[in-house]
C-alpha atoms as one frame of an Amber mdcrd trajectory, in Angstrom:
protein
  -5.882  30.730  -8.117  -3.326  29.804 -10.796  -1.023  28.375  -8.108  -3.793
  26.076  -6.832  -4.554  24.979 -10.403  -0.900  24.122 -11.042  -0.610  22.310
  -7.681  -3.754  20.334  -8.477  -2.410  19.391 -11.920   0.959  18.408 -10.450
  -0.660  16.318  -7.706  -2.891  14.587 -10.274   0.161  13.886 -12.450   2.119
  12.444  -9.513  -0.853  10.275  -8.497  -1.129   8.894 -12.062   2.601   8.184
 -12.176   2.500   6.415  -8.809  -0.518   4.363  -9.876   1.249   3.175 -13.021
   4.204   1.972 -10.951   2.047  -0.561  -9.096   1.744  -3.347 -11.614   5.429
  -4.201 -11.814   6.861  -7.454 -10.467   8.128  -7.227  -6.906  11.537  -8.385
  -8.067  13.291 -11.111 -10.007  11.037 -14.129 -10.364   8.246 -12.604  -8.267
   4.661 -12.787  -9.409   3.340  -9.480 -10.707   1.046  -7.800  -8.255  -1.008
  -4.648  -8.149  -0.028  -1.711  -5.981  -2.814  -2.583  -3.532  -1.628  -6.191
  -3.311   1.897  -4.973  -2.621   0.724  -2.581   0.081  -1.322  -5.354   1.726
   1.588  -7.786   1.598   4.039  -5.302   3.116   1.461  -4.407   5.790   1.147
  -8.090   6.688   4.916  -8.362   6.916   4.824  -5.887   9.800   1.486  -6.888
  11.293   1.821 -10.650  11.293  -1.585 -12.255  11.625  -4.679 -10.005  11.480
  -8.298 -10.377  10.514  -9.321  -9.359   7.043 -11.592  -6.700   8.584  -8.670
  -5.256  10.595  -6.560  -5.151   7.457  -9.358  -3.389   5.601  -9.688  -0.785
   8.359  -5.929  -0.239   8.681  -5.492   0.417   4.973  -8.856   2.150   4.447
  -9.840  -0.304   1.728 -13.448  -1.388   1.242 -14.093  -4.834   2.778 -15.231
  -6.372  -0.504 -12.162  -5.064  -2.304  -9.931  -6.349   0.502 -11.563  -9.750
   0.102 -10.709  -9.752  -3.629  -7.133  -8.619  -2.934  -6.633 -11.314  -0.284
  -8.130 -13.948  -2.609  -5.663 -12.949  -5.317  -2.718 -13.036  -2.885  -3.923
 -16.419  -1.619  -4.069 -17.836  -5.185  -0.473 -16.663  -5.643   0.539 -18.488
  -2.447   1.561 -15.265  -0.702  -1.027 -15.310   2.098  -3.180 -17.897   3.831
  -6.649 -17.277   5.224  -8.582 -19.295   7.759 -11.559 -18.831  10.038 -10.832
 -17.210  13.376 -11.397 -19.829  16.089 -12.630 -17.152  18.525 -15.129 -15.694
  16.064 -15.935 -17.884  13.071 -17.350 -14.895  11.158 -13.827 -13.442  10.838
 -11.106 -14.536   8.442  -7.556 -14.405   9.770  -4.955 -13.471   7.168  -1.300
 -14.376   7.592   1.660 -14.022   5.281   3.278 -17.234   4.007   6.996 -17.911
   3.671   6.789 -17.144  -0.029   4.817 -13.991   0.802   7.451 -12.913   3.326
  10.169 -13.271   0.692   8.124 -11.324  -1.873   7.194  -8.592   0.647  10.815
  -8.100   1.712  11.910  -7.917  -1.920   9.115  -5.462  -2.705   9.933  -3.297
   0.312  13.591  -3.235  -0.798  12.580  -2.345  -4.371  10.480   0.542  -3.054
  13.331   1.710  -0.794  15.818   1.669  -3.688  13.391   3.542  -5.941  12.790
   6.167  -3.247  16.543   6.553  -2.663  17.081   7.141  -6.404  14.293   9.705
  -6.581  15.406  11.537  -3.447  19.059  11.337  -4.448  18.249  13.179  -7.669
  16.908  16.134  -5.651  18.772  18.971  -4.029  18.722  19.258  -0.231  16.357
  22.208  -0.599  13.985  20.177  -2.789  14.016  17.286  -0.290  13.205  19.693
   2.562  10.349  21.200   0.577   9.033  17.752  -0.318   9.174  16.661   3.329
   7.281  19.746   4.433   4.652  19.313   1.720   4.241  15.568   2.300   3.782
  16.085   6.049   0.998  18.589   5.358  -0.579  16.288   2.770  -0.431  13.279
   5.121  -1.950  15.334   7.937  -4.797  16.399   5.656  -5.359  12.899   4.274
  -5.409  11.398   7.779  -8.457  13.542   8.518 -10.079  12.916   5.138 -12.254
   9.829   4.731 -12.905   9.245   1.023 -14.922   6.330  -0.307 -13.025   3.199
   0.746 -11.795   2.391  -2.773  -8.886   4.803  -2.174  -6.023   2.326  -2.555
């Protein structure tokens, strides 16, 4: 039982540390964005143009929260939204040129940060982390928490 308690405390600590990393600028001169905004922007970089509902489902974020996130990104000039011509009830979200630049910079910042963290570990620690993260991802893929997860 003590092992589970220490794993739970460590996981909670890591989650807090990750959450506090989210409100940093994406890079030099970039507008500050929340972790959720960054995740949405990077998702759009790969996805291209999607409906707001599709984006919400992909990232498991509540539709109303996704609407607020997209509104914030739109105010910052990083995304554009318009009504879907095929179904006027849907909003299509697409990344702007400025958003593409910010998303690429953010993705690079994340990659560099991950390289530093992983580089500070031994090969054995990296293997253990990989094994543990695979198990955690498998478990989280089957878990459907309230949609305010991100």
